[in-house]
Structures are given as C-alpha cells and as structure tokens.
C-alpha cells in the first residue's frame, strides 16, 4: 500500500505542475515515477529502511527524498506548497470527465477561468474550441461532462458514477491482499441513476485496506470510518461506500449488497422453504454456515438458474429462474452496427470518414449517418437538397471502404408540431434509414403529443422513433405522452423504437423497453453519437436493454444490414 500511496503523491504533483505549466521534462519524471511505483513488485518500505529507494527504476535521489519524507511524516511539503499555489477551482475542473491537467492549464492561461460555472459559460459560447489543442470535440465533451455533474439532483447518472467507480476499483485491484472485488447496489444492477457508489472487496486485511482507501486522491472528505467499512464523498460530490469482508463471506455479502431489497427478500423466502437461511454475510443450514465460492453457488443451492444483476428487481426473475425461462441477455459482442449518429454536416464534430473509421474500429458492419433536418436550425439541420447531397457523398465514400463494412445514408427528421415530417416523402424514400424525433414544442398536452408522434411513426418511410420520451436525465422530464398508445401504433406499423444510449438520455427506459418487447415492437440501441468517441457509449444503452430482458433478436442492430433493410422494406 505504501507504493500506491507514494504513486498517488507523485501523480498529484505531476497534475499540479502541469496545471501551472511547469517544465514538461519535470512533469514527465513525476508521471514515470508514479507508473514505476504502481508496477513495482517489491516492498518499498523495506527498501526505504535499507536506504535503497533510489534503486527503484525511475526513482532518482530527488524523488527518493520525497518518498522518504512521506514515509516518515505521512505528507510531502512540496505537494502541500503546490496545493496552496493552484486555485482550488482548477482542481475541481479535473473532476469533469475528459478534462486533464494540460487542458486546465490551457483554459486557465488563455481565459483566466477558475470555476466550473465560468468553464460552462465558455463552452456554451464556443470559446474553448478556439484554444490551442482543444477544438470542438473537446469542447463538446467538456460541456456534456459538466451537464452530467450539475444536473444530477440527488441521484447520480450512470455515466458519471461508473467511470469514477472503475477508477477507484483499479486502484484497489492493484493492492496485495485483495482476492475479489465488485461494485454492488444499484450500480451493479446498472440502474440509469444511482444513489452512491458501493464497492465490496474480499480480503484478510480489511483494516489496512480501509485505511489505505481513506487516503485516495479521489476522495474529498470522510463521513464515517470503521475497521471494515468507510463512507466518503468523492471530488465529484458522489458518496462512496467501501466494505471489506473476509473471502469466505464474499459470495453471500455480494448477493446481499447487490440487492434489490425486494429481490433479496424473495430469495430469503425461497431459502426458508428449502431449509436454508440467507444472512448478510453467510448462508446457513441447520444453523451452520455453508462454504460458498461464488454467487452462482447460492442460486444453485436455491435451485435457481443464475440471475444476472441487471434483472434483480423482483419483476418475475425468480419465477423465471426456477423454471428455466430466463432470457439470454444481449451483449456488446452481439451489436453489428449503430443506426443513429451525426457528423459535421449538422451539429456533429467529425466528418463522415472519421465516423466510419471509428465504427470499423469497434468491429461494426454498418453505420447510419443521420444528420438533423432543417427545422432544427440550432443544430445546423440540413435542407432536403443538402441531405440528398450528403446521401450521394455517403455512397461515394462507401465505394472506397473495405468489404464487410457499409455506411448507410439517413437522416434524423424532426416531427413537426402537427405530426408531419420535416422532409417530404420524395426525399425520405431515397434514404436507407429514416429516424423521426421530437425536438420542439415539448409542452404539448398528452393527447396532442401522442397524436403527433403516432401520426409520424405511421408514415411508411419512418423506420425508427428516436429517444421516444424526450427525457434528459436531471434536466428535462419526459414530455406528456401516452407511451402505451405509441407502442401499440409502433407494433401496428412495424416502426422500431430506439433505446438512446447517450448517458444523459437512456431513453427508452428499461420498463418501457420491456413493455415494447411484450407488445411485439422491435428496438434498436443507438448512441446518437456526435463524434467517433461517442460510438463507444453503446454499452450504456445495452445496460437498459439487459434490464429490459432483451435478447439479441429483439434488437435490429444485432442483425446483418441486409436483414434490417428487408425489415424496413416490408413495413
């Protein structure tokens, strides 16, 4: 643990030096030292006691002296001085996903920005993209990260909580003495918003692990700390709960801590009927603890198929597991393409070729280019003439792409207030994929909005309804619409409904996506990406699909393009 704490120290020094614009060679020396310490297999305390710290690769006399000071005093004067020199608001910027110390230095040195509010204002006014080394792509990512942080209203979007949880877990996984580690609670069940980050570790050194974790640079303050548990607040303002149990307690503790409460209560009832008792850290039979290696062993004891965490909400999963009727849930490996993305023809950041390259790098077989239609002026929407011009460009680019991958010419067409579409049918029929969506007049009453959407999706040229409820997590509630009626119309017309994978949307929700499946409606998980990097958010949408009990055949973008094309043609 000493080596990881020393690595944290050097990493923080490097960050602060980079924010200040210090000598790049000096910054790199501290970063190399941090990496060297993380990967060093030996005991640095023993080397310290023997006066041999400088023998560690990447650690010279100057850095060895700082490790010596840290091991003797628990602190480092140089680090404390740097913390005083750097405005606190600049450190807060590092909490924004996608913002590193070099970016902070650039923003501070050119614009004098010292707060998140100032950073958000600059991003909205498109001032960041003018700075050297940033550009529109970075500006968009910063703005999206700030929105996710600012608009959580007591709950934390999965897109904020999961990356932080993964960083915390990587640090813990590097420690000696940890035999197993997992997220628990609503994060493990992949709910779209979570209350906090819960982590469970199996170790015989619980007290040491808790003490180590209390010094993590990701934490802002400690709320409670015991021998085997710590509750703290992260720099992002998210509560983090780490619980350490012994290896023999891990499987039952993981089951209990994952929840949900109603799911666990159902398991307890089933256990009792079989002469077993489920407790927080053990499973008992006739008062004696049963040795268990993993969660699957507990489900096996209960005569159940293993229930994936995403399904543990007491929605019939226990009965399905008892009768062998659990779904074979869709995975990322099943996805063959993405049917909703934007390029720099409208409000996207990258060009068509760059988006194609990003999709190919993910192993996709196809990607639909679906830029906005002209009514969405704020997004640089395309006129009918421009969208047909883009379609020709997409087809020209296709001729140069390798076999096995195909670009599709499409559009995201606005549903106008009366339910008509932003492009005429003569334009729509020339496109491979037509997505319809609501981007205006969100406050229409329930009857009007429902009639508006149903009219749009009954058009035979509309293939997919995008982000059907219109919600944006923490910022915009779903509009008033009768989704049951919309699903019935989609089933009648064969229109596909989207699960929008953007972490600030995740729309449809899991409950409505499951209802869609029950009604025979096909779905697609799409990213709505505005840059190649955004295509990687597909995994967030798949968490919704899995919570909705969806199998690969339920999602059209697990199909080959030829099958998708035929499905659209037969509508």
XYZ file of C-alpha atoms in Angstrom:
571
model
C 0.000 0.000 0.000
C 2.919 2.349 0.644
C 3.931 2.178 -3.012
C 0.453 3.042 -4.282
C 0.122 5.950 -1.862
C 3.533 7.221 -2.998
C 2.393 6.795 -6.604
C -0.701 8.879 -5.849
C 1.538 11.554 -4.333
C 3.715 11.778 -7.453
C 0.702 11.699 -9.774
C -0.874 14.625 -7.917
C 2.399 16.562 -8.031
C 2.562 15.955 -11.792
C -1.032 17.167 -12.210
C -0.398 20.347 -10.234
C 2.841 21.067 -12.078
C 1.082 20.581 -15.409
C -1.754 22.907 -14.377
C 0.903 25.505 -13.552
C 2.614 24.990 -16.906
C 5.867 23.747 -15.387
C 8.779 22.145 -17.246
C 7.435 19.191 -19.309
C 10.508 17.072 -18.502
C 9.919 17.550 -14.789
C 6.249 16.641 -15.160
C 7.129 13.500 -17.123
C 9.638 12.488 -14.441
C 6.918 12.518 -11.783
C 4.488 10.633 -14.018
C 7.125 7.998 -14.822
C 7.834 7.650 -11.118
C 4.127 7.186 -10.357
C 3.864 4.450 -13.002
C 7.062 2.808 -11.793
C 5.802 2.666 -8.215
C 2.414 1.246 -9.231
C 4.105 -1.541 -11.168
C 6.960 -2.197 -8.742
C 6.703 -5.760 -7.386
C 8.784 -5.215 -4.247
C 8.223 -3.706 -0.803
C 9.231 -0.030 -0.870
C 9.111 0.259 2.933
C 11.804 -2.394 3.198
C 13.904 -0.598 0.582
C 13.375 2.643 2.496
C 14.551 1.053 5.712
C 17.613 -0.212 3.872
C 18.276 3.177 2.242
C 17.797 1.755 -1.270
C 14.779 3.686 -2.607
C 16.869 5.083 -5.471
C 17.323 1.537 -6.814
C 13.671 1.501 -7.923
C 13.581 2.108 -11.708
C 12.531 5.691 -12.411
C 13.289 6.904 -8.874
C 16.358 9.117 -8.510
C 17.752 10.813 -5.419
C 15.343 13.768 -5.515
C 12.245 11.600 -5.754
C 13.623 9.114 -3.236
C 13.932 12.015 -0.778
C 10.246 12.831 -1.226
C 9.263 9.195 -0.633
C 11.444 9.237 2.478
C 9.671 12.368 3.743
C 6.271 10.830 3.012
C 7.044 7.555 4.815
C 8.458 9.440 7.814
C 5.794 12.131 8.143
C 2.791 10.969 6.127
C 2.959 14.098 3.987
C 5.134 15.961 1.484
C 5.936 19.645 1.917
C 6.435 20.202 -1.820
C 2.959 18.829 -2.550
C 1.397 20.996 0.159
C 3.064 24.078 -1.332
C 1.746 23.239 -4.794
C -1.767 22.816 -3.420
C -1.573 26.329 -1.988
C -0.323 27.806 -5.268
C -3.028 26.359 -7.530
C -6.535 27.910 -7.271
C -8.976 25.311 -5.832
C -11.387 25.835 -8.710
C -8.824 24.483 -11.153
C -8.631 21.221 -9.217
C -12.426 20.993 -9.347
C -12.195 21.105 -13.146
C -10.261 17.830 -13.094
C -13.458 16.171 -11.887
C -15.120 16.884 -15.253
C -14.959 13.782 -17.471
C -12.477 14.387 -20.266
C -10.634 17.271 -18.587
C -6.992 16.673 -17.707
C -4.358 18.966 -16.190
C -2.980 20.081 -19.568
C -6.457 21.154 -20.654
C -6.949 23.021 -17.368
C -3.644 24.858 -17.898
C -4.633 25.857 -21.427
C -8.033 27.133 -20.316
C -6.659 28.990 -17.285
C -3.705 30.553 -19.072
C -5.742 31.803 -22.050
C -9.114 32.639 -20.493
C -8.369 33.065 -16.778
C -11.197 30.674 -15.915
C -11.127 29.409 -12.310
C -14.616 27.948 -11.699
C -16.870 25.298 -13.225
C -19.534 27.937 -13.862
C -17.077 30.007 -15.899
C -15.967 26.877 -17.755
C -19.557 26.000 -18.647
C -20.245 29.535 -19.883
C -17.127 29.492 -22.069
C -18.098 26.112 -23.548
C -21.634 27.276 -24.325
C -20.258 30.376 -26.035
C -17.888 28.152 -28.069
C -14.795 29.911 -26.746
C -12.964 26.705 -25.781
C -12.745 25.378 -29.330
C -10.645 28.406 -30.257
C -7.879 27.484 -27.791
C -4.747 25.653 -28.986
C -5.012 21.884 -28.742
C -8.700 21.777 -27.784
C -11.143 22.080 -30.670
C -14.874 21.481 -30.960
C -14.681 17.810 -29.977
C -13.090 18.585 -26.597
C -15.487 21.483 -26.032
C -18.492 19.209 -26.608
C -17.104 16.573 -24.248
C -16.462 19.172 -21.527
C -19.963 20.605 -21.822
C -21.509 17.151 -21.679
C -19.446 16.284 -18.594
C -20.443 19.486 -16.789
C -24.113 18.871 -17.591
C -23.953 15.377 -16.135
C -22.332 16.674 -12.933
C -24.556 19.724 -12.466
C -27.914 18.121 -13.145
C -27.971 15.016 -11.011
C -30.488 16.348 -8.392
C -29.501 13.960 -5.613
C -29.161 10.941 -7.907
C -26.062 10.272 -9.982
C -26.337 9.380 -13.688
C -24.756 6.041 -14.528
C -22.497 7.850 -17.000
C -20.891 9.796 -14.130
C -20.839 7.112 -11.436
C -19.488 4.210 -13.491
C -16.231 5.830 -14.733
C -15.393 7.005 -11.193
C -16.193 3.571 -9.761
C -13.899 1.971 -12.333
C -11.034 4.314 -11.380
C -11.486 3.545 -7.688
C -11.636 -0.174 -8.395
C -8.453 -0.108 -10.479
C -6.554 1.341 -7.527
C -7.997 -1.246 -5.156
C -7.361 -4.138 -7.538
C -3.661 -3.248 -7.596
C -3.317 -3.906 -3.863
C -1.851 -7.061 -2.401
C -4.324 -8.927 -0.240
C -7.488 -8.278 -2.244
C -8.856 -11.581 -3.507
C -12.061 -10.331 -5.152
C -13.751 -7.012 -5.865
C -17.096 -5.902 -7.260
C -19.464 -2.972 -7.467
C -22.701 -3.611 -5.610
C -26.078 -1.944 -5.164
C -27.843 -0.095 -7.951
C -24.531 0.465 -9.758
C -24.013 -3.268 -10.224
C -27.634 -3.601 -11.307
C -26.877 -0.778 -13.792
C -29.797 1.474 -12.977
C -29.792 4.649 -15.067
C -29.279 6.728 -11.912
C -27.675 5.590 -8.660
C -27.619 6.953 -5.125
C -23.947 6.277 -4.481
C -21.019 4.057 -5.424
C -20.869 0.819 -3.437
C -17.773 -1.395 -3.649
C -17.202 -4.739 -1.941
C -13.793 -6.381 -1.530
C -12.746 -9.782 -0.213
C -9.590 -9.575 1.872
C -7.946 -10.840 5.002
C -6.562 -7.338 5.628
C -9.737 -5.296 5.864
C -8.476 -2.694 8.315
C -5.380 -1.962 6.209
C -7.435 -1.703 3.023
C -9.856 0.744 4.635
C -7.003 2.877 5.981
C -5.341 2.915 2.576
C -8.550 3.865 0.788
C -9.113 6.769 3.170
C -6.082 8.481 1.574
C -7.305 8.111 -2.019
C -6.902 11.324 -4.044
C -10.379 10.706 -5.445
C -11.950 11.410 -2.033
C -12.772 14.894 -0.732
C -13.825 14.035 2.826
C -14.552 11.067 5.091
C -18.074 10.705 6.501
C -17.583 7.531 8.537
C -14.789 5.031 9.009
C -14.588 1.701 10.823
C -12.432 -1.399 10.764
C -14.070 -2.897 7.689
C -16.065 -0.043 6.178
C -15.596 3.530 5.028
C -18.085 6.049 3.676
C -16.648 9.107 1.947
C -17.511 11.837 -0.535
C -15.577 11.912 -3.796
C -14.218 15.012 -5.524
C -17.280 14.779 -7.784
C -19.547 15.029 -4.733
C -20.674 11.392 -5.055
C -20.845 9.291 -1.901
C -18.596 6.213 -1.957
C -19.085 3.224 0.351
C -16.316 0.606 0.567
C -16.991 -2.575 2.532
C -14.286 -5.160 3.231
C -15.264 -8.730 4.122
C -13.294 -11.939 4.521
C -13.080 -14.237 1.476
C -15.492 -16.774 2.983
C -18.091 -14.006 3.473
C -17.725 -12.541 -0.001
C -20.307 -14.503 -2.040
C -23.243 -14.051 0.375
C -22.222 -10.435 1.049
C -22.116 -9.718 -2.696
C -25.601 -11.147 -3.150
C -26.964 -9.151 -0.193
C -25.266 -5.871 -1.128
C -26.281 -6.051 -4.796
C -29.986 -6.191 -3.975
C -32.523 -5.130 -4.831
C -34.167 -5.452 -1.432
C -37.285 -6.970 -2.936
C -35.259 -9.458 -4.959
C -33.255 -10.462 -1.889
C -36.436 -10.850 0.161
C -37.792 -13.237 -2.464
C -34.584 -15.269 -2.240
C -34.861 -15.372 1.553
C -38.403 -16.708 1.269
C -37.273 -19.401 -1.151
C -34.316 -20.277 1.069
C -36.617 -20.731 4.058
C -38.811 -23.119 2.059
C -35.686 -25.219 1.388
C -34.485 -25.248 4.997
C -31.839 -22.581 4.394
C -31.248 -19.123 5.830
C -29.793 -16.219 3.847
C -27.963 -13.713 6.029
C -25.849 -10.658 5.270
C -22.516 -12.491 5.183
C -23.419 -16.161 5.248
C -25.807 -18.886 4.162
C -26.894 -21.250 6.930
C -28.299 -24.752 7.022
C -29.355 -26.102 10.400
C -27.550 -23.160 11.963
C -24.210 -23.930 10.303
C -22.558 -21.776 7.655
C -22.171 -23.307 4.189
C -18.889 -22.679 2.370
C -19.548 -20.955 -0.952
C -17.108 -19.917 -3.664
C -19.307 -17.573 -5.686
C -22.801 -16.132 -6.089
C -23.751 -18.818 -8.588
C -23.359 -21.394 -5.823
C -26.068 -19.641 -3.798
C -28.524 -19.620 -6.691
C -27.697 -23.278 -7.251
C -28.499 -24.024 -3.594
C -31.818 -22.269 -4.094
C -32.487 -24.463 -7.160
C -32.435 -21.433 -9.448
C -30.607 -20.546 -12.634
C -28.111 -17.749 -12.063
C -29.869 -14.377 -12.280
C -27.748 -11.585 -13.824
C -27.555 -8.469 -11.608
C -29.468 -6.310 -14.120
C -32.573 -8.472 -13.641
C -32.674 -8.428 -9.841
C -35.645 -6.105 -9.383
C -38.414 -8.573 -8.396
C -40.079 -8.405 -11.789
C -40.599 -12.123 -12.250
C -36.938 -13.098 -12.479
C -37.080 -15.564 -9.559
C -40.001 -17.445 -11.106
C -38.259 -17.438 -14.494
C -35.041 -18.749 -12.937
C -36.959 -21.523 -11.198
C -38.489 -22.723 -14.466
C -35.517 -22.222 -16.808
C -37.119 -19.264 -18.598
C -34.549 -16.509 -18.035
C -33.640 -14.623 -21.217
C -30.253 -14.952 -22.908
C -29.424 -11.278 -22.496
C -27.915 -9.238 -25.308
C -24.223 -8.334 -25.020
C -21.936 -5.812 -26.697
C -20.498 -8.612 -28.838
C -23.943 -9.031 -30.459
C -24.052 -5.488 -31.849
C -23.376 -5.240 -35.592
C -23.995 -1.546 -36.167
C -25.253 1.828 -34.980
C -28.237 3.422 -36.703
C -28.086 6.965 -35.279
C -25.117 9.330 -35.408
C -24.250 12.849 -36.515
C -21.389 14.389 -38.478
C -20.078 17.884 -39.105
C -22.706 18.253 -41.813
C -25.029 19.269 -38.935
C -24.068 19.512 -35.246
C -21.553 16.666 -35.126
C -17.834 17.233 -34.689
C -16.213 14.770 -37.100
C -16.665 14.108 -40.797
C -18.238 11.055 -42.405
C -14.926 9.258 -42.987
C -13.868 9.748 -39.366
C -17.157 8.367 -38.070
C -16.813 5.374 -40.400
C -13.284 4.718 -39.135
C -14.484 4.826 -35.521
C -17.294 2.367 -36.274
C -14.922 -0.004 -38.053
C -12.538 0.151 -35.083
C -15.393 -1.139 -32.918
C -15.863 -4.092 -35.263
C -19.205 -2.869 -36.630
C -20.542 -3.972 -40.010
C -22.536 -0.794 -40.683
C -23.159 2.776 -39.522
C -26.071 5.046 -40.410
C -25.289 8.736 -40.954
C -28.389 10.547 -39.670
C -27.828 14.282 -39.507
C -30.590 16.660 -38.438
C -33.250 18.095 -40.725
C -33.540 21.810 -41.423
C -36.226 22.743 -38.847
C -33.634 22.204 -36.123
C -31.723 25.319 -37.082
C -29.761 25.438 -33.831
C -28.153 22.119 -34.841
C -27.344 23.205 -38.386
C -30.048 20.961 -39.817
C -29.893 20.045 -43.499
C -32.282 21.174 -46.204
C -33.831 18.478 -48.418
C -31.283 19.319 -51.104
C -28.381 19.051 -48.667
C -29.493 15.700 -47.231
C -29.661 14.209 -50.737
C -26.260 15.695 -51.493
C -24.954 14.062 -48.321
C -26.524 10.744 -49.337
C -24.547 10.856 -52.581
C -21.383 11.618 -50.605
C -22.063 8.660 -48.285
C -22.399 6.370 -51.289
C -19.183 7.693 -52.847
C -17.311 7.048 -49.606
C -18.815 3.560 -49.446
C -17.099 2.675 -52.699
C -13.716 3.283 -51.059
C -14.417 1.346 -47.859
C -13.282 -2.270 -47.444
C -15.701 -5.125 -47.919
C -17.588 -6.105 -44.793
C -18.487 -2.563 -43.733
C -21.157 -0.265 -45.102
C -22.240 3.324 -44.483
C -25.970 3.999 -44.672
C -27.417 7.290 -45.893
C -30.048 8.530 -43.476
C -31.479 11.482 -41.582
C -32.930 12.349 -38.195
C -36.094 14.110 -39.291
C -37.971 16.441 -36.974
C -41.555 15.597 -36.096
C -43.283 18.953 -36.511
C -45.944 20.122 -34.012
C -48.807 18.719 -36.113
C -47.114 15.332 -36.599
C -45.964 15.959 -40.151
C -42.322 15.439 -41.042
C -39.623 17.956 -41.865
C -38.824 16.298 -45.219
C -41.304 15.271 -47.940
C -41.840 11.605 -48.758
C -39.992 12.053 -52.042
C -36.810 12.766 -50.100
C -37.361 10.148 -47.399
C -37.794 7.288 -49.865
C -34.277 7.938 -51.203
C -32.640 7.296 -47.813
C -31.519 3.990 -46.307
C -32.588 4.871 -42.747
C -35.117 7.462 -41.572
C -35.254 8.377 -37.897
C -38.053 10.600 -36.607
C -37.840 12.553 -33.352
C -39.344 15.399 -31.360
C -37.078 18.408 -30.806
C -39.591 21.196 -30.165
C -42.935 22.038 -28.539
C -42.227 19.741 -25.597
C -45.119 21.182 -23.565
C -47.942 19.972 -25.748
C -50.678 18.240 -23.771
C -50.749 14.446 -23.556
C -53.410 13.939 -26.224
C -51.769 16.319 -28.714
C -48.254 14.914 -28.228
C -49.499 11.331 -28.524
C -51.418 12.101 -31.718
C -48.373 13.954 -33.085
C -45.984 11.031 -32.564
C -48.395 8.365 -33.791
C -49.020 10.329 -36.994
C -45.268 10.494 -37.611
C -44.499 6.823 -37.000
C -47.426 5.735 -39.163
C -45.579 7.203 -42.155
C -44.240 4.152 -44.050
C -40.908 5.898 -44.645
C -40.175 6.338 -40.919
C -38.064 3.432 -39.723
C -37.144 4.411 -36.144
C -38.576 6.666 -33.430
C -35.622 8.202 -31.565
C -35.478 8.990 -27.821
C -39.227 8.377 -27.537
C -39.969 10.060 -24.187
C -37.726 13.090 -24.699
C -36.210 12.990 -21.243
C -32.734 14.263 -20.391
C -31.575 12.954 -17.031
C -31.626 15.652 -14.367
C -32.562 18.385 -16.837
C -35.777 17.569 -18.643
C -38.663 15.370 -17.616
C -40.316 13.172 -20.254
C -42.955 15.038 -22.186
C -46.602 14.175 -21.632
C -47.293 11.268 -23.956
C -49.271 8.031 -23.848
C -46.409 5.615 -24.494
C -48.752 2.632 -24.344
C -50.620 4.051 -27.339
C -47.349 4.862 -29.111
C -46.153 1.283 -28.613
C -49.436 -0.067 -29.961
C -49.034 2.089 -33.075
C -45.402 1.018 -33.465
C -46.476 -2.622 -33.267
C -49.159 -1.995 -35.900
C -46.839 -0.208 -38.328
C -43.646 -2.132 -37.596
C -41.817 1.023 -36.503
C -38.663 0.442 -34.467
C -38.250 2.242 -31.137
C -34.848 3.460 -30.050
C -33.054 2.965 -26.774
C -30.847 6.040 -26.915
C -27.510 5.080 -25.340
C -26.296 8.610 -24.616
C -25.666 8.582 -20.827
C -27.749 11.727 -20.333
C -30.765 10.186 -22.088
C -31.030 6.371 -21.757
C -34.423 6.662 -23.413
C -36.498 4.400 -23.649
C -36.281 3.327 -20.026
C -35.912 -0.330 -19.132
C -39.558 -0.713 -18.086
C -40.883 0.745 -21.347
C -38.382 -1.199 -23.433
C -39.571 -4.405 -21.794
C -43.173 -3.427 -22.430
C -42.288 -2.778 -26.084
C -40.889 -6.296 -26.375
C -44.046 -7.742 -24.822
C -46.118 -5.898 -27.441
C -44.016 -7.218 -30.319
C -42.200 -3.956 -31.050
C -38.634 -4.203 -32.327
C -35.984 -1.959 -30.794
C -32.532 -0.600 -31.619
C -29.833 0.604 -29.249
C -28.195 3.641 -30.855
C -25.651 6.096 -29.487
C -26.770 9.351 -31.148
C -23.007 9.992 -31.281
C -21.746 13.423 -32.345
C -18.111 12.255 -32.574
C -16.402 8.911 -33.115
C -15.683 8.589 -29.425
C -19.412 8.748 -28.709
C -19.975 5.464 -30.541
C -18.328 3.843 -27.526
C -21.346 4.750 -25.397
C -23.249 1.785 -26.848
C -22.528 -0.115 -23.607
C -24.707 2.296 -21.629
C -27.674 1.615 -23.860
C -27.119 -2.109 -23.542
C -27.488 -1.842 -19.763
C -31.027 -0.602 -20.419
C -31.635 -3.410 -22.909
C -30.414 -6.036 -20.462
C -32.537 -4.632 -17.633
C -35.448 -4.854 -20.085
C -34.836 -8.615 -20.509
C -33.920 -8.129 -24.177
C -32.251 -10.871 -26.184
C -30.201 -10.304 -29.357
C -33.125 -10.967 -31.691
C -35.118 -8.155 -30.035
C -32.666 -5.502 -31.282
C -32.463 -4.917 -35.017
C -28.874 -3.668 -34.833
C -27.749 -7.155 -33.844
C -28.920 -8.233 -37.314
C -26.907 -8.068 -40.560
C -27.735 -4.939 -42.560
C -29.432 -6.976 -45.288
C -31.972 -8.257 -42.764
C -32.513 -4.754 -41.336
C -33.018 -3.394 -44.857
C -35.550 -6.103 -45.660
C -37.415 -5.418 -42.407
C -37.682 -1.719 -43.254
C -38.817 -2.526 -46.811
C -41.640 -4.823 -45.655
C -43.189 -2.298 -43.273
